[in-house]
Amino acid sequence: MHHYQADNLLHIPKMMCDRCVATLTSALHVIDGTARVEADLVGRTVRVVSRHYQSALLRTLREAGFPAEPMLQPLG
């Protein structure tokens, strides 16, 4: 776990509805109750600001049934 919060942009192809967003948000809040989760259903992306390493976020999402892939974020 980091001492600072990292901004992670993840692509989640199986995220298709509000129920999906609620499920994956709940899963992420189990490991980090203070994580900020912002979902874009159209782009099927989630921005997660968390103290946990990206690998822990990806594992949690995979175990919840939502395999994710990191996306590069634009600089600036």
Coordinates of C-alpha atoms in Angstrom, one line a residue:
M1 CA 0.0 0.0 0.0
H2 CA 1.2 3.5 -0.9
H3 CA 1.5 6.4 1.6
Y4 CA 0.0 8.6 -1.2
Q5 CA -2.9 8.1 -3.5
A6 CA -2.4 7.0 -7.1
D7 CA -4.7 7.9 -10.0
N8 CA -5.4 4.7 -12.0
L9 CA -7.3 4.6 -15.3
L10 CA -8.6 1.2 -16.1
H11 CA -10.5 -0.3 -19.1
I12 CA -13.2 -2.8 -18.1
P13 CA -14.8 -4.4 -21.2
K14 CA -17.5 -6.3 -19.1
M15 CA -18.7 -3.1 -17.4
M16 CA -22.1 -2.4 -19.2
C17 CA -24.6 -1.1 -16.6
D18 CA -25.0 0.7 -13.3
R19 CA -25.2 -2.6 -11.5
C20 CA -21.8 -3.4 -12.8
V21 CA -20.5 -0.1 -11.6
A22 CA -22.0 -0.7 -8.1
T23 CA -20.6 -4.2 -7.9
L24 CA -17.0 -3.2 -8.8
T25 CA -17.1 -0.1 -6.7
S26 CA -18.2 -2.2 -3.7
A27 CA -15.4 -4.7 -4.4
L28 CA -12.8 -1.8 -4.5
H29 CA -14.1 -0.3 -1.3
V30 CA -13.6 -3.6 0.5
I31 CA -9.8 -3.2 0.1
D32 CA -9.8 0.6 0.3
G33 CA -12.8 2.3 1.9
T34 CA -11.6 5.7 0.9
A35 CA -11.0 4.9 -2.8
R36 CA -12.6 7.4 -5.2
V37 CA -14.2 5.5 -8.2
E38 CA -15.5 7.3 -11.3
A39 CA -17.0 5.2 -14.0
D40 CA -17.6 6.0 -17.7
L41 CA -20.0 3.4 -19.0
V42 CA -19.8 4.5 -22.6
G43 CA -16.0 4.3 -22.7
R44 CA -16.1 1.3 -20.3
T45 CA -13.4 2.9 -18.2
V46 CA -13.0 3.5 -14.5
R47 CA -10.7 6.0 -12.8
V48 CA -9.7 4.8 -9.3
V49 CA -7.8 7.0 -6.9
S50 CA -6.5 4.7 -4.2
R51 CA -3.6 4.1 -1.8
H52 CA -3.3 0.5 -3.1
Y53 CA -1.0 -0.6 -5.9
Q54 CA -2.6 -1.0 -9.3
S55 CA -1.9 -4.7 -9.2
A56 CA -4.1 -5.0 -6.1
L57 CA -6.9 -3.1 -7.8
L58 CA -6.6 -5.3 -10.9
R59 CA -6.7 -8.5 -8.8
T60 CA -9.7 -7.3 -6.9
L61 CA -11.6 -6.4 -10.1
R62 CA -10.7 -9.8 -11.7
E63 CA -11.9 -11.6 -8.6
A64 CA -15.2 -9.6 -8.7
G65 CA -15.7 -10.8 -12.3
F66 CA -14.5 -7.6 -14.1
P67 CA -11.1 -8.2 -15.6
A68 CA -9.5 -4.8 -16.3
E69 CA -6.5 -3.5 -18.2
P70 CA -4.5 -0.3 -17.3
M71 CA -4.7 2.5 -19.7
L72 CA -2.2 5.2 -20.4
Q73 CA -3.2 8.6 -19.2
P74 CA -2.4 11.8 -21.1
L75 CA 0.3 13.9 -19.6
G76 CA -0.6 17.3 -18.2

